[in-house]
């Protein structure tokens, strides 16, 4: 009943920061350019693997943001769908003749199963209360992880499945005999661009979804479920659809992951460690913007790949100073990663993208 | 009163919470073109009765009918789509979305395009223009770009009514629409309700404490007391009755 507290009102009323938006736009443009030209800008297997992972995790984090940031539901089963997509491809390519037919079949099966399962979890739990969705998703994800490690005949158990991809995507394939701009046009390159283009398409699709009338309804439900229902929106239906869309995209990201690694196992795509990473990506980047999820994913993957080497360099530079050298020991990279996260969450409570959008207006 | 069939009816409607009967056997019909005020002391079951009509609560006894169709078991979203519009006693908005977006969501609900995944919401001109028009009706057009949470309390109540107007319901349920509003703000809302009434198509139900508002707007007054319907009639007659004096107006006089 009481009017909005003035402090909060003033904060929200601040005009969106132009500088912040510009910085955000530049960061995103840089990310897109870096990914689009990664094979030419950053040659080398490790750089390519990093770029592929970033593209995949941008999609995975963005699809998770549709749930967390737009629909306001906390799911612990998102990596399960990532895993189901990857297993779909892995099983199809390992069991049948590796070719485009098997790939498409496996991908379709994985994506279809994910969407069905997501809708089912949503329909069963959201009729009661949103918190049960979290609990049920956790339970289902645990079961799926156990099944993935136990059903050895189907999934390869803990060892996972190694498989061959269609010839054009295998490392030995040569499109042209001669390198172009110093880069060999081989199967690795084709795989990278397949991943990049599919990821880009999926990200644009998600942007479309959240900016469509459907996405607005999701935001309304997140803000005030009760009123959204009173306006005539079937809350359970909207949340179930959001959940199915997010699961389908996560499974598609899983398909890309399987293609990248030519291997899939429980620890690669289904583990709860990835689930935690995913939560961090979305929270650090900023919930409810999609762009934030993209930045968060890029930052997180880069840190996982390069923080250790950065510390190595720092430790060598500080070799003479006993305390610093010990602090920068490469083995402590996880400690530094944790510290960076704490600082980001402290200084950017709305996440990177969220804070950049508001910033300049407040100061 | 009116020969037209009732737009909204309750028959033997009741609900109990544990052993407590909150609304007990209320039968009443509401006709198009009329405004019925529902009065009664706090805790008489007025808001609970509204919740049963609009579906936020499920009745444990009796029936609700909208245009002759039984809606007792339907969820609020279905009732809303059938033309039953509800404004809430406690301000009930989408706080961090803009004022325009709050109304646009209602316009969009009315147009039935929520499941559209492929259009750009920001480009649906007709919806946005309609939302602006509704905002102008409640004189909030200059606040369109402000988040709902940043509005003053009175403006939030106006926005709440704008959302209801945007739904274009055939039955309006207003739950103390001027509660907590300043002397300047209340008339705007009352004028709006009067305008809706003047069109003579809508069926309006109004829970209201202020007797001057009831006298000004109502064609008919019903009194709820301890969950039961205890009086029903023209405003002059009901307000004069001894029972109402005791159950309701005594307290009102004490309040000031």
Short mmCIF file of N, CA, C and O in Angstrom, two decimals, chain B residues 17-112:
data_model
loop_
_atom_site.label_atom_id
_atom_site.label_comp_id
_atom_site.label_asym_id
_atom_site.label_seq_id
_atom_site.Cartn_x
_atom_site.Cartn_y
_atom_site.Cartn_z
N UNK B 17 -12.48 -21.40 5.25
CA UNK B 17 -11.06 -21.62 5.50
C UNK B 17 -10.96 -22.36 6.82
O UNK B 17 -11.22 -21.77 7.86
N UNK B 18 -10.62 -23.63 6.80
CA UNK B 18 -10.64 -24.41 8.03
C UNK B 18 -12.07 -24.43 8.56
O UNK B 18 -12.99 -24.76 7.82
N UNK B 19 -12.27 -24.02 9.78
CA UNK B 19 -13.62 -24.01 10.33
C UNK B 19 -14.34 -22.70 10.07
O UNK B 19 -15.55 -22.59 10.24
N UNK B 20 -13.57 -21.71 9.61
CA UNK B 20 -14.12 -20.36 9.45
C UNK B 20 -14.87 -20.22 8.12
O UNK B 20 -14.30 -20.49 7.07
N UNK B 21 -16.11 -19.79 8.19
CA UNK B 21 -16.85 -19.54 6.96
C UNK B 21 -16.64 -18.07 6.59
O UNK B 21 -17.07 -17.18 7.32
N UNK B 22 -15.95 -17.83 5.48
CA UNK B 22 -15.62 -16.44 5.12
C UNK B 22 -16.73 -15.81 4.28
O UNK B 22 -17.04 -14.64 4.43
N UNK B 23 -17.27 -16.60 3.37
CA UNK B 23 -18.41 -16.15 2.57
C UNK B 23 -19.44 -17.27 2.64
O UNK B 23 -19.10 -18.44 2.47
N UNK B 24 -20.68 -16.91 2.96
CA UNK B 24 -21.66 -17.93 3.30
C UNK B 24 -22.93 -17.75 2.47
O UNK B 24 -23.66 -16.77 2.66
N UNK B 25 -23.15 -18.66 1.52
CA UNK B 25 -24.43 -18.74 0.84
C UNK B 25 -24.89 -17.40 0.24
O UNK B 25 -25.99 -16.94 0.51
N UNK B 26 -24.01 -16.77 -0.54
CA UNK B 26 -24.38 -15.48 -1.13
C UNK B 26 -24.96 -15.70 -2.53
O UNK B 26 -24.29 -16.22 -3.41
N UNK B 27 -26.22 -15.33 -2.69
CA UNK B 27 -26.86 -15.40 -4.00
C UNK B 27 -27.19 -13.98 -4.43
O UNK B 27 -27.84 -13.24 -3.69
N UNK B 28 -26.73 -13.62 -5.61
CA UNK B 28 -26.95 -12.26 -6.06
C UNK B 28 -26.74 -12.21 -7.56
O UNK B 28 -25.89 -12.92 -8.10
N UNK B 29 -27.52 -11.36 -8.26
CA UNK B 29 -27.35 -11.23 -9.71
C UNK B 29 -27.04 -9.77 -10.04
O UNK B 29 -27.57 -8.86 -9.41
N UNK B 30 -26.15 -9.58 -11.02
CA UNK B 30 -25.73 -8.23 -11.39
C UNK B 30 -26.03 -8.02 -12.87
O UNK B 30 -25.65 -8.85 -13.70
N UNK B 31 -26.69 -6.90 -13.18
CA UNK B 31 -27.17 -6.68 -14.55
C UNK B 31 -26.33 -5.66 -15.31
O UNK B 31 -25.79 -4.74 -14.70
N UNK B 32 -26.28 -5.83 -16.65
CA UNK B 32 -25.53 -4.87 -17.47
C UNK B 32 -26.08 -3.46 -17.28
O UNK B 32 -27.28 -3.27 -17.13
N UNK B 33 -25.20 -2.48 -17.30
CA UNK B 33 -25.61 -1.10 -17.19
C UNK B 33 -25.86 -0.63 -15.76
O UNK B 33 -26.31 0.48 -15.55
N UNK B 34 -25.54 -1.51 -14.78
CA UNK B 34 -25.75 -1.10 -13.39
C UNK B 34 -24.44 -1.09 -12.63
O UNK B 34 -23.49 -1.79 -12.98
N UNK B 35 -24.42 -0.28 -11.58
CA UNK B 35 -23.28 -0.28 -10.67
C UNK B 35 -23.77 -0.66 -9.28
O UNK B 35 -24.63 0.01 -8.72
N UNK B 36 -23.24 -1.75 -8.79
CA UNK B 36 -23.63 -2.22 -7.46
C UNK B 36 -22.48 -1.99 -6.50
O UNK B 36 -21.36 -2.42 -6.76
N UNK B 37 -22.77 -1.30 -5.40
CA UNK B 37 -21.74 -1.12 -4.37
C UNK B 37 -21.89 -2.23 -3.34
O UNK B 37 -23.01 -2.61 -3.00
N UNK B 38 -20.75 -2.77 -2.91
CA UNK B 38 -20.77 -3.80 -1.88
C UNK B 38 -20.15 -3.18 -0.64
O UNK B 38 -18.98 -2.76 -0.68
N UNK B 39 -20.91 -3.08 0.41
CA UNK B 39 -20.37 -2.47 1.63
C UNK B 39 -20.43 -3.48 2.76
O UNK B 39 -21.05 -4.54 2.65
N UNK B 40 -19.79 -3.11 3.84
CA UNK B 40 -19.74 -3.99 5.00
C UNK B 40 -18.48 -3.68 5.78
O UNK B 40 -17.54 -3.11 5.22
N UNK B 41 -18.47 -4.06 7.05
CA UNK B 41 -17.29 -3.78 7.87
C UNK B 41 -16.09 -4.60 7.40
O UNK B 41 -16.24 -5.55 6.63
N UNK B 42 -14.90 -4.23 7.87
CA UNK B 42 -13.71 -5.02 7.55
C UNK B 42 -13.91 -6.45 8.00
O UNK B 42 -14.48 -6.70 9.06
N UNK B 43 -13.47 -7.39 7.17
CA UNK B 43 -13.62 -8.79 7.53
C UNK B 43 -14.99 -9.34 7.23
O UNK B 43 -15.31 -10.48 7.58
N UNK B 44 -15.82 -8.57 6.53
CA UNK B 44 -17.18 -9.04 6.23
C UNK B 44 -17.16 -10.03 5.07
O UNK B 44 -18.15 -10.69 4.81
N UNK B 45 -16.03 -10.12 4.35
CA UNK B 45 -15.95 -11.06 3.24
C UNK B 45 -16.10 -10.42 1.87
O UNK B 45 -16.29 -11.12 0.88
N UNK B 46 -15.98 -9.10 1.80
CA UNK B 46 -16.18 -8.42 0.50
C UNK B 46 -15.11 -8.82 -0.50
O UNK B 46 -15.41 -9.20 -1.63
N UNK B 47 -13.84 -8.70 -0.07
CA UNK B 47 -12.75 -9.04 -0.99
C UNK B 47 -12.75 -10.53 -1.29
O UNK B 47 -12.48 -10.95 -2.42
N UNK B 48 -13.08 -11.34 -0.28
CA UNK B 48 -13.16 -12.79 -0.51
C UNK B 48 -14.25 -13.11 -1.54
O UNK B 48 -14.06 -13.96 -2.41
N UNK B 49 -15.36 -12.39 -1.45
CA UNK B 49 -16.45 -12.58 -2.42
C UNK B 49 -15.93 -12.24 -3.83
O UNK B 49 -16.16 -12.99 -4.79
N UNK B 50 -15.19 -11.15 -3.95
CA UNK B 50 -14.58 -10.78 -5.24
C UNK B 50 -13.63 -11.88 -5.72
O UNK B 50 -13.62 -12.22 -6.90
N UNK B 51 -12.85 -12.40 -4.79
CA UNK B 51 -11.90 -13.46 -5.17
C UNK B 51 -12.61 -14.69 -5.69
O UNK B 51 -12.12 -15.39 -6.59
N UNK B 52 -13.77 -14.97 -5.14
CA UNK B 52 -14.56 -16.11 -5.63
C UNK B 52 -15.12 -15.82 -7.01
O UNK B 52 -15.14 -16.69 -7.89
N UNK B 53 -15.56 -14.57 -7.22
CA UNK B 53 -16.13 -14.21 -8.52
C UNK B 53 -15.05 -14.24 -9.60
O UNK B 53 -15.28 -14.73 -10.70
N UNK B 54 -13.85 -13.71 -9.28
CA UNK B 54 -12.83 -13.60 -10.33
C UNK B 54 -11.91 -14.81 -10.38
O UNK B 54 -11.08 -14.91 -11.26
N UNK B 55 -12.04 -15.73 -9.43
CA UNK B 55 -11.34 -17.01 -9.55
C UNK B 55 -10.03 -17.13 -8.80
O UNK B 55 -9.37 -18.16 -8.89
N UNK B 56 -9.64 -16.08 -8.06
CA UNK B 56 -8.41 -16.22 -7.27
C UNK B 56 -8.59 -17.25 -6.16
O UNK B 56 -7.64 -17.87 -5.71
N UNK B 57 -9.85 -17.43 -5.74
CA UNK B 57 -10.18 -18.49 -4.78
C UNK B 57 -11.23 -19.39 -5.42
O UNK B 57 -12.07 -18.93 -6.19
N UNK B 58 -11.16 -20.68 -5.08
CA UNK B 58 -12.18 -21.61 -5.56
C UNK B 58 -13.26 -21.77 -4.50
O UNK B 58 -12.95 -21.99 -3.33
N UNK B 59 -14.50 -21.69 -4.94
CA UNK B 59 -15.63 -21.78 -4.01
C UNK B 59 -15.72 -23.19 -3.42
O UNK B 59 -15.42 -24.17 -4.09
N UNK B 60 -16.10 -23.27 -2.13
CA UNK B 60 -16.37 -24.60 -1.57
C UNK B 60 -17.86 -24.93 -1.70
O UNK B 60 -18.25 -26.07 -1.48
N UNK B 61 -18.68 -23.95 -2.01
CA UNK B 61 -20.10 -24.23 -2.26
C UNK B 61 -20.64 -23.22 -3.25
O UNK B 61 -20.13 -22.11 -3.36
N UNK B 62 -21.66 -23.62 -3.99
CA UNK B 62 -22.36 -22.69 -4.86
C UNK B 62 -21.74 -22.54 -6.23
O UNK B 62 -20.81 -23.25 -6.60
N UNK B 63 -22.28 -21.58 -6.97
CA UNK B 63 -21.90 -21.39 -8.38
C UNK B 63 -21.68 -19.93 -8.70
O UNK B 63 -22.30 -19.06 -8.10
N UNK B 64 -20.81 -19.69 -9.70
CA UNK B 64 -20.68 -18.36 -10.30
C UNK B 64 -21.02 -18.52 -11.77
O UNK B 64 -20.56 -19.46 -12.42
N UNK B 65 -21.86 -17.61 -12.29
CA UNK B 65 -22.19 -17.67 -13.72
C UNK B 65 -21.89 -16.33 -14.37
O UNK B 65 -22.22 -15.28 -13.82
N UNK B 66 -21.26 -16.40 -15.52
CA UNK B 66 -20.98 -15.20 -16.30
C UNK B 66 -21.75 -15.33 -17.60
O UNK B 66 -21.55 -16.30 -18.34
N UNK B 67 -22.65 -14.40 -17.87
CA UNK B 67 -23.54 -14.48 -19.05
C UNK B 67 -24.21 -15.85 -19.13
O UNK B 67 -24.29 -16.44 -20.21
N UNK B 68 -24.63 -16.35 -18.00
CA UNK B 68 -25.35 -17.61 -17.97
C UNK B 68 -24.50 -18.85 -18.01
O UNK B 68 -24.99 -19.96 -17.88
N UNK B 69 -23.18 -18.70 -18.21
CA UNK B 69 -22.29 -19.86 -18.29
C UNK B 69 -21.62 -20.05 -16.92
O UNK B 69 -21.11 -19.10 -16.34
N UNK B 70 -21.62 -21.30 -16.45
CA UNK B 70 -21.00 -21.57 -15.16
C UNK B 70 -19.49 -21.46 -15.26
O UNK B 70 -18.87 -22.10 -16.11
N UNK B 71 -18.90 -20.63 -14.40
CA UNK B 71 -17.44 -20.45 -14.45
C UNK B 71 -16.80 -20.81 -13.11
O UNK B 71 -15.63 -20.52 -12.88
N UNK B 72 -17.55 -21.47 -12.26
CA UNK B 72 -17.09 -21.73 -10.88
C UNK B 72 -15.73 -22.42 -10.84
O UNK B 72 -14.95 -22.19 -9.92
N UNK B 73 -15.47 -23.30 -11.80
CA UNK B 73 -14.21 -24.08 -11.73
C UNK B 73 -13.12 -23.52 -12.65
O UNK B 73 -12.06 -24.10 -12.77
N UNK B 74 -13.38 -22.43 -13.33
CA UNK B 74 -12.39 -21.93 -14.29
C UNK B 74 -11.31 -21.11 -13.59
O UNK B 74 -11.57 -20.43 -12.62
N UNK B 75 -10.07 -21.18 -14.09
CA UNK B 75 -8.99 -20.37 -13.51
C UNK B 75 -9.19 -18.89 -13.85
O UNK B 75 -9.91 -18.57 -14.80
N UNK B 76 -8.53 -18.00 -13.10
CA UNK B 76 -8.69 -16.56 -13.34
C UNK B 76 -8.41 -16.16 -14.78
O UNK B 76 -9.09 -15.29 -15.32
N UNK B 77 -7.40 -16.81 -15.41
CA UNK B 77 -7.05 -16.40 -16.77
C UNK B 77 -8.22 -16.62 -17.73
O UNK B 77 -8.50 -15.80 -18.59
N UNK B 78 -8.93 -17.77 -17.57
CA UNK B 78 -10.09 -18.03 -18.44
C UNK B 78 -11.20 -17.00 -18.19
O UNK B 78 -11.80 -16.49 -19.13
N UNK B 79 -11.46 -16.71 -16.91
CA UNK B 79 -12.53 -15.77 -16.58
C UNK B 79 -12.21 -14.40 -17.17
O UNK B 79 -13.10 -13.71 -17.67
N UNK B 80 -10.93 -14.04 -17.10
CA UNK B 80 -10.52 -12.75 -17.66
C UNK B 80 -10.78 -12.73 -19.16
O UNK B 80 -11.31 -11.76 -19.70
N UNK B 81 -10.44 -13.83 -19.84
CA UNK B 81 -10.64 -13.85 -21.29
C UNK B 81 -12.13 -13.86 -21.65
O UNK B 81 -12.51 -13.46 -22.73
N UNK B 82 -12.98 -14.32 -20.70
CA UNK B 82 -14.42 -14.31 -20.95
C UNK B 82 -15.04 -12.94 -20.66
O UNK B 82 -16.24 -12.75 -20.83
N UNK B 83 -14.23 -11.99 -20.17
CA UNK B 83 -14.75 -10.63 -20.00
C UNK B 83 -14.96 -10.18 -18.57
O UNK B 83 -15.63 -9.19 -18.32
N UNK B 84 -14.37 -10.92 -17.62
CA UNK B 84 -14.50 -10.53 -16.22
C UNK B 84 -13.20 -9.83 -15.81
O UNK B 84 -12.15 -10.45 -15.75
N UNK B 85 -13.28 -8.52 -15.57
CA UNK B 85 -12.06 -7.75 -15.28
C UNK B 85 -12.01 -7.37 -13.81
O UNK B 85 -13.00 -6.97 -13.23
N UNK B 86 -10.82 -7.45 -13.23
CA UNK B 86 -10.70 -7.24 -11.80
C UNK B 86 -9.59 -6.24 -11.52
O UNK B 86 -8.48 -6.39 -12.01
N UNK B 87 -9.90 -5.21 -10.73
CA UNK B 87 -8.84 -4.34 -10.20
C UNK B 87 -8.66 -4.72 -8.74
O UNK B 87 -9.62 -5.14 -8.09
N UNK B 88 -7.44 -4.56 -8.26
CA UNK B 88 -7.13 -5.11 -6.94
C UNK B 88 -7.04 -4.04 -5.88
O UNK B 88 -6.71 -2.89 -6.16
N UNK B 89 -7.32 -4.47 -4.65
CA UNK B 89 -7.29 -3.52 -3.53
C UNK B 89 -5.86 -3.08 -3.25
O UNK B 89 -5.60 -1.89 -3.12
N UNK B 90 -4.96 -4.06 -3.18
CA UNK B 90 -3.56 -3.71 -3.03
C UNK B 90 -3.00 -3.52 -4.42
O UNK B 90 -3.30 -4.30 -5.32
N UNK B 91 -2.21 -2.50 -4.59
CA UNK B 91 -1.67 -2.20 -5.90
C UNK B 91 -0.92 -3.43 -6.43
O UNK B 91 -0.12 -4.02 -5.72
N UNK B 92 -1.21 -3.76 -7.64
CA UNK B 92 -0.82 -5.06 -8.17
C UNK B 92 -0.36 -4.88 -9.60
O UNK B 92 -1.13 -5.05 -10.54
N UNK B 93 0.91 -4.48 -9.76
CA UNK B 93 1.42 -4.12 -11.08
C UNK B 93 2.62 -4.97 -11.44
O UNK B 93 2.99 -5.88 -10.70
N UNK B 94 3.24 -4.66 -12.59
CA UNK B 94 4.52 -5.26 -12.96
C UNK B 94 5.59 -4.22 -12.65
O UNK B 94 5.87 -3.35 -13.49
N UNK B 95 6.17 -4.25 -11.45
CA UNK B 95 6.89 -3.08 -10.92
C UNK B 95 8.05 -2.55 -11.75
O UNK B 95 8.15 -1.34 -11.92
N UNK B 96 8.92 -3.41 -12.28
CA UNK B 96 10.08 -2.84 -12.97
C UNK B 96 9.83 -2.58 -14.45
O UNK B 96 10.65 -1.99 -15.13
N UNK B 97 8.68 -3.02 -14.96
CA UNK B 97 8.35 -2.69 -16.35
C UNK B 97 7.79 -1.27 -16.40
O UNK B 97 7.26 -0.76 -15.42
N UNK B 98 7.91 -0.64 -17.57
CA UNK B 98 7.43 0.73 -17.68
C UNK B 98 5.91 0.77 -17.61
O UNK B 98 5.22 -0.24 -17.79
N UNK B 99 5.41 1.99 -17.36
CA UNK B 99 3.97 2.22 -17.29
C UNK B 99 3.32 1.77 -18.60
O UNK B 99 2.31 1.05 -18.61
N UNK B 100 3.94 2.17 -19.72
CA UNK B 100 3.39 1.79 -21.02
C UNK B 100 3.36 0.27 -21.17
O UNK B 100 2.36 -0.30 -21.62
N UNK B 101 4.44 -0.36 -20.76
CA UNK B 101 4.53 -1.81 -20.91
C UNK B 101 3.47 -2.52 -20.06
O UNK B 101 2.88 -3.52 -20.50
N UNK B 102 3.20 -1.99 -18.88
CA UNK B 102 2.14 -2.55 -18.03
C UNK B 102 0.80 -2.57 -18.78
O UNK B 102 0.10 -3.57 -18.76
N UNK B 103 0.49 -1.45 -19.42
CA UNK B 103 -0.79 -1.36 -20.12
C UNK B 103 -0.75 -2.18 -21.41
O UNK B 103 -1.71 -2.86 -21.76
N UNK B 104 0.42 -2.12 -22.08
CA UNK B 104 0.55 -2.86 -23.34
C UNK B 104 0.32 -4.35 -23.15
O UNK B 104 -0.26 -5.02 -23.99
N UNK B 105 0.77 -4.85 -22.00
CA UNK B 105 0.56 -6.28 -21.70
C UNK B 105 -0.92 -6.60 -21.61
O UNK B 105 -1.35 -7.68 -22.03
N UNK B 106 -1.70 -5.66 -21.08
CA UNK B 106 -3.14 -5.88 -20.99
C UNK B 106 -3.78 -5.79 -22.38
O UNK B 106 -4.63 -6.61 -22.73
N UNK B 107 -3.33 -4.81 -23.17
CA UNK B 107 -3.85 -4.68 -24.54
C UNK B 107 -3.54 -5.96 -25.32
O UNK B 107 -4.38 -6.50 -26.05
N UNK B 108 -2.33 -6.44 -25.13
CA UNK B 108 -1.88 -7.66 -25.81
C UNK B 108 -2.70 -8.87 -25.36
O UNK B 108 -3.07 -9.72 -26.18
N UNK B 109 -3.03 -8.92 -24.08
CA UNK B 109 -3.86 -10.02 -23.56
C UNK B 109 -5.23 -9.97 -24.22
O UNK B 109 -5.79 -10.99 -24.62
N UNK B 110 -5.76 -8.75 -24.35
CA UNK B 110 -7.07 -8.56 -24.96
C UNK B 110 -7.04 -9.00 -26.42
O UNK B 110 -7.97 -9.62 -26.92
N UNK B 111 -5.93 -8.68 -27.10
CA UNK B 111 -5.80 -9.05 -28.51
C UNK B 111 -5.50 -10.53 -28.68
O UNK B 111 -5.57 -11.07 -29.78
N UNK B 112 -5.12 -11.19 -27.58
CA UNK B 112 -4.87 -12.62 -27.63
C UNK B 112 -3.67 -13.03 -28.45
O UNK B 112 -3.69 -14.04 -29.15
#
